[in-house]
Short mmCIF file of C-alpha atoms in Angstrom, two decimals:
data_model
loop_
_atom_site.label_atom_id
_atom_site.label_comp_id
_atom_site.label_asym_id
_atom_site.label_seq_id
_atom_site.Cartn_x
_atom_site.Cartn_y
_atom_site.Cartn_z
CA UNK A 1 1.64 27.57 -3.63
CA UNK A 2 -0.03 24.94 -1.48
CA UNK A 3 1.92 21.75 -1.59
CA UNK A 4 0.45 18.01 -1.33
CA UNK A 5 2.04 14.15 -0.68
CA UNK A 6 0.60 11.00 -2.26
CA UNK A 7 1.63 8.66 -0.20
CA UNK A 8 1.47 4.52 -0.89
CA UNK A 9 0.03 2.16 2.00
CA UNK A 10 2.02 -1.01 1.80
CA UNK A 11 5.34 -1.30 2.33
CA UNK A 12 5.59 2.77 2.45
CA UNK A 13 3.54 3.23 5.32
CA UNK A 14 2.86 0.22 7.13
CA UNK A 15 5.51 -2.29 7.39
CA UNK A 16 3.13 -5.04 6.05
CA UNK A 17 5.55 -7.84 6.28
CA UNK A 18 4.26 -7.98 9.48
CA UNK A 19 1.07 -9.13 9.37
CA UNK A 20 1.58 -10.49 6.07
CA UNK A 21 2.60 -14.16 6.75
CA UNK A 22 0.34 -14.72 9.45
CA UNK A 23 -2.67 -13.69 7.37
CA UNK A 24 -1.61 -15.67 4.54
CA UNK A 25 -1.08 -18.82 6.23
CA UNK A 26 -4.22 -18.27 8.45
CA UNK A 27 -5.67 -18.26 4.33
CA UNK A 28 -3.97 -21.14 3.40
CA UNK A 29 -4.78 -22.98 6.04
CA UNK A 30 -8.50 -22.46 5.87
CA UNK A 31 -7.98 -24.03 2.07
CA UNK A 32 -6.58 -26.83 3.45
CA UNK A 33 -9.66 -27.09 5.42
CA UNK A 34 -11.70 -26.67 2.74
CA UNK A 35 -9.44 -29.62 0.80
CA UNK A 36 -8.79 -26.82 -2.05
CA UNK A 37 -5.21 -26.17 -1.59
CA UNK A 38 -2.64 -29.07 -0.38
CA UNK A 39 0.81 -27.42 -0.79
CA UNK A 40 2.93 -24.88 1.13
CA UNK A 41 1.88 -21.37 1.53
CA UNK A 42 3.25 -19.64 -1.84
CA UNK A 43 4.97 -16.41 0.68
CA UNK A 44 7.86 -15.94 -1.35
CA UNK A 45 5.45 -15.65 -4.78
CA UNK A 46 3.25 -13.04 -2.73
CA UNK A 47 6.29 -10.72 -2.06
CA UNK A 48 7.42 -11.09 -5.93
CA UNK A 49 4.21 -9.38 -6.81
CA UNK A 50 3.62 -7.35 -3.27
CA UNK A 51 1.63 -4.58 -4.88
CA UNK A 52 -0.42 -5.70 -7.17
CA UNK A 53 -4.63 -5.18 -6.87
CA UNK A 54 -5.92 -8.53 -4.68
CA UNK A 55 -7.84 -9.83 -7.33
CA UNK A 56 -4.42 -10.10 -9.30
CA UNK A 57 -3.06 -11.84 -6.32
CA UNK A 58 -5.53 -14.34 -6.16
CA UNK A 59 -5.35 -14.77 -10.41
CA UNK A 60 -1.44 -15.51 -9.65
CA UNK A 61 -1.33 -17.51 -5.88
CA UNK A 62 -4.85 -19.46 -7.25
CA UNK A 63 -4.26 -19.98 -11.05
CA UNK A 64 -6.30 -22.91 -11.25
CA UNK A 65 -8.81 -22.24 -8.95
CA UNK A 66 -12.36 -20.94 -9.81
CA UNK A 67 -12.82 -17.37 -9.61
CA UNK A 68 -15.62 -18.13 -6.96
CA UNK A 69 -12.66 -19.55 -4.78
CA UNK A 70 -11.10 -16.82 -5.95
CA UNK A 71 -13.21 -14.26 -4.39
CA UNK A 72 -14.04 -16.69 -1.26
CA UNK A 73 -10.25 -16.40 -0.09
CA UNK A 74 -9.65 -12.56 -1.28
CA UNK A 75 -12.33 -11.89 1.31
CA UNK A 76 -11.22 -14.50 4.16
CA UNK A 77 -7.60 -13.07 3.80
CA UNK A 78 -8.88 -9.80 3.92
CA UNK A 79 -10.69 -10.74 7.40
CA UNK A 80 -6.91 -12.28 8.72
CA UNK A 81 -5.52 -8.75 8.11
CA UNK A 82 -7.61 -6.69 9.10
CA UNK A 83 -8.29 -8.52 12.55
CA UNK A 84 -4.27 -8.67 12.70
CA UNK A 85 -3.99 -4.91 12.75
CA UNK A 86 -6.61 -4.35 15.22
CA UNK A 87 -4.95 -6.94 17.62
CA UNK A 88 -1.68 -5.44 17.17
CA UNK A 89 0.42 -7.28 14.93
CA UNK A 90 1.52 -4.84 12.54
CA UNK A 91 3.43 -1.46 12.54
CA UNK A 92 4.08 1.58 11.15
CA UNK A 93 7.46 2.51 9.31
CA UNK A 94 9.86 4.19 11.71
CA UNK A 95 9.32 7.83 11.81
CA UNK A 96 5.60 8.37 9.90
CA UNK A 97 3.85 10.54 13.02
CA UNK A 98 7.15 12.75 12.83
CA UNK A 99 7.36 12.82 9.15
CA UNK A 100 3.28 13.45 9.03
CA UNK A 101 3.57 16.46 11.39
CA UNK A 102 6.44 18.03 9.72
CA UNK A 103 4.40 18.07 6.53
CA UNK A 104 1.09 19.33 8.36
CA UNK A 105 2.97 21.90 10.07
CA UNK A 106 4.68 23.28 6.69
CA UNK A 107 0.99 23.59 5.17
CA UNK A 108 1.38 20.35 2.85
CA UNK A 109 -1.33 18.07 2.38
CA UNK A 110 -1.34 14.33 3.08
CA UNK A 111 -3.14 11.72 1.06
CA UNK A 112 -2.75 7.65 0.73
CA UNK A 113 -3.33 5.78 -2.32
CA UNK A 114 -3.30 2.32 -2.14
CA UNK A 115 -3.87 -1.12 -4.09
CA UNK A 116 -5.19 -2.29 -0.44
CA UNK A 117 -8.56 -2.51 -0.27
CA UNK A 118 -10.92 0.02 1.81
CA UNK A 119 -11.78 -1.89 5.13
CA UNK A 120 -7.94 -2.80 5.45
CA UNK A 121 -7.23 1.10 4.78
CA UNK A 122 -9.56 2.02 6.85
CA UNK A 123 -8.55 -0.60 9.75
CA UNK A 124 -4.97 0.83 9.92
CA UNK A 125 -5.53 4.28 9.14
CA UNK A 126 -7.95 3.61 12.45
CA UNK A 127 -5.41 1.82 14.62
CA UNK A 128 -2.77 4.30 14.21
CA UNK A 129 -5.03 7.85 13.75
CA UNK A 130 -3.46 8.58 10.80
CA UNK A 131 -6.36 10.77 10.05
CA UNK A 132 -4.81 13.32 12.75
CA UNK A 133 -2.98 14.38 9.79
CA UNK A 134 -4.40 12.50 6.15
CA UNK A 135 -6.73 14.46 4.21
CA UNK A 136 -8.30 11.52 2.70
CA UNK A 137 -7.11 7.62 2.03
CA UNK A 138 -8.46 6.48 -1.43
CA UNK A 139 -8.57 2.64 -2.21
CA UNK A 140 -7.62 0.56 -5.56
CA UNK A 141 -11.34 -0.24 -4.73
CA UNK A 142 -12.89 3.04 -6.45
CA UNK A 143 -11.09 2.72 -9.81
CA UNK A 144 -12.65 0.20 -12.38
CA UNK A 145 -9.10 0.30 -14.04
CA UNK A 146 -7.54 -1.34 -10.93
CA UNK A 147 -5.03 1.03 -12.14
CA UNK A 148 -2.87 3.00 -9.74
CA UNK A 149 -2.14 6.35 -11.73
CA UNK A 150 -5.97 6.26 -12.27
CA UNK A 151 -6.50 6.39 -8.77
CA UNK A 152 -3.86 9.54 -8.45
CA UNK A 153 -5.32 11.27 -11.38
CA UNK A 154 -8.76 11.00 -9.55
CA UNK A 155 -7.25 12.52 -6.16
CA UNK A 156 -5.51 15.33 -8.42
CA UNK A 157 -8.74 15.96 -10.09
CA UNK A 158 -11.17 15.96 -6.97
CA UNK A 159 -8.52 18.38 -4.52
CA UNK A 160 -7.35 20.51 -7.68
CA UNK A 161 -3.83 19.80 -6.66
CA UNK A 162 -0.82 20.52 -9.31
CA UNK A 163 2.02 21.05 -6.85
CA UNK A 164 2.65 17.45 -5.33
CA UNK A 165 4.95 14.39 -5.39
CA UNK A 166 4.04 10.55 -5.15
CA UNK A 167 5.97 8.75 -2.63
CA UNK A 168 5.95 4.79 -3.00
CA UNK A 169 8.08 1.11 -3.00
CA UNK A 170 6.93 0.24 -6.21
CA UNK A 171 6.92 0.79 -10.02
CA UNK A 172 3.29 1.48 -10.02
CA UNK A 173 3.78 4.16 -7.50
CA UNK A 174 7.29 5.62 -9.70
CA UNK A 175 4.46 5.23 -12.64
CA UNK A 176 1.38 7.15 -11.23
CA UNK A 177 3.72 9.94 -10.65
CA UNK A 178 4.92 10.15 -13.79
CA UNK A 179 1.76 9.53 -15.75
CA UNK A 180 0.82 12.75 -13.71
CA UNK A 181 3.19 14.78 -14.08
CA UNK A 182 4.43 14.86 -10.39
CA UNK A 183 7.30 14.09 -8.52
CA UNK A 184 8.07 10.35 -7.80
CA UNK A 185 10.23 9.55 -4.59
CA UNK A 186 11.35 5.86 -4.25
CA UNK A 187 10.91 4.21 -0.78
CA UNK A 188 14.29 2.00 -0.11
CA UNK A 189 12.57 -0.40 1.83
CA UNK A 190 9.33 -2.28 2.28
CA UNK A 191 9.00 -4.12 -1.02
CA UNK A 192 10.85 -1.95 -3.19
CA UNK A 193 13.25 -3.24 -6.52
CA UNK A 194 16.72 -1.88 -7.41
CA UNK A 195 15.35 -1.62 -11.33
CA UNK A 196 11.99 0.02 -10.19
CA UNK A 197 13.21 3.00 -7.48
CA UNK A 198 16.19 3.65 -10.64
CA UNK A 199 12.94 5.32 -12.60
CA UNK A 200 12.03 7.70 -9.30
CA UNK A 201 13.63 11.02 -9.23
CA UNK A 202 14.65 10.27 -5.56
CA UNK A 203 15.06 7.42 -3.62
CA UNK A 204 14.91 7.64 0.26
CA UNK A 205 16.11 5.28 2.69
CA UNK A 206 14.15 7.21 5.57
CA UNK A 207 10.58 8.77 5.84
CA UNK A 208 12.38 11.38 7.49
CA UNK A 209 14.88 12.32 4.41
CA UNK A 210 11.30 14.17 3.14
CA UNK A 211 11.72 17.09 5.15
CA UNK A 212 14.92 17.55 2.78
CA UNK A 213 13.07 17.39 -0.52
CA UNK A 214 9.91 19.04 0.77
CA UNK A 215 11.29 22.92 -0.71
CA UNK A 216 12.19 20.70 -4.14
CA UNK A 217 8.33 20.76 -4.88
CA UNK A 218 8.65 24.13 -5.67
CA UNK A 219 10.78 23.99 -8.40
#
């Protein structure tokens, strides 16, 4: 029986922290130029709801803004990151390329779902040639729900897959897997809660603690 991975982006996959200040305050800066934002950059609120679909972001960091502002920084922020991981500035988790060609090599297919959006997918999954081993990334972007175990069910339904697990830092990610009927492995690191990774059925503190849990699909 063929096997599959749903991996999560952010905080999973690419240590976003990273790049994640630096964009943000490039954002908030370019507000203050603008005259439409005269306070510090709201980092720590970000990382409370690390995660989340952007437009939520911007409904949470911009609460009194106008959803044209809204939109106008979602896509300048978007710009910061993406031209941060093409100069450089961000990284993979330790381990992924190993962990990636383990899974390729033991006939299980890879797959990213993320709340990113699809140029910033598509910039790291570039940067890094991630596509060496991912079958396909899928964005937040292509579900009208904004909802993550939408986006799952939607990768289950297009590759027929029914033998898989989801592997994320998040409740959404814990979620999706369960709403699916699939495995959910916790990721003890990147933005990831005590109370959410105690609903996974594992919780890993390495990429590379996979290869253990790999023959567990089976059962």
């Amino acid at each position: 029986m063929s096997q599959a991975i749903i991996f999560d982006m952010d905080g999973t996959l690419f240590q976003t922290d990273k790049i994640l200040e630096l964009s943000l305050d490039d954002t908030f800066n370019h507000l203050r130029s603008l005259n439409k934002w005269d306070a510090e950059t709201p980092i720590e609120k970000y990382r409370e709801i690390m995660g989340v679909p952007l437009p939520k972001v911007w409904e949470t960091l911009l609460p009194h803004h106008s959803i044209e502002d809204r939109e106008h920084t979602d896509g300048y922020f978007l710009e910061r990151l993406v031209d941060n991981i093409r100069r450089g500035k961000g990284a993979l988790y330790p381990n992924v390329e190993e962990v990636f060609s383990f899974l390729k090599e033991n006939n299980c297919s890879i797959y990213i779902a993320s709340n990113g959006l699809t140029d910033y997918l598509v910039a790291i999954v570039g940067y890094y040639h991630l596509d060496n081993w991912v079958t396909e990334t899928f964005s937040i972007q292509q579900i009208e729900t904004l909802n993550k175990s939408d986006l799952v069910q939607s990768i289950i339904r297009k590759y027929g897959l029914t033998n898989a697990a989801v592997v994320g830092d998040r409740l959404s990610d814990i979620q999706a897997a369960k709403d699916n009927g699939l495995l959910s492995i916790g990721c003890h690191f990147g933005f990831a809660r005590e109370d959410e990774l105690s609903q996974a059925d594992f919780v890993i503190d390495d990429l590379k603690e996979l290869k253990a849990i790999l023959p567990k699909l089976n059962k």
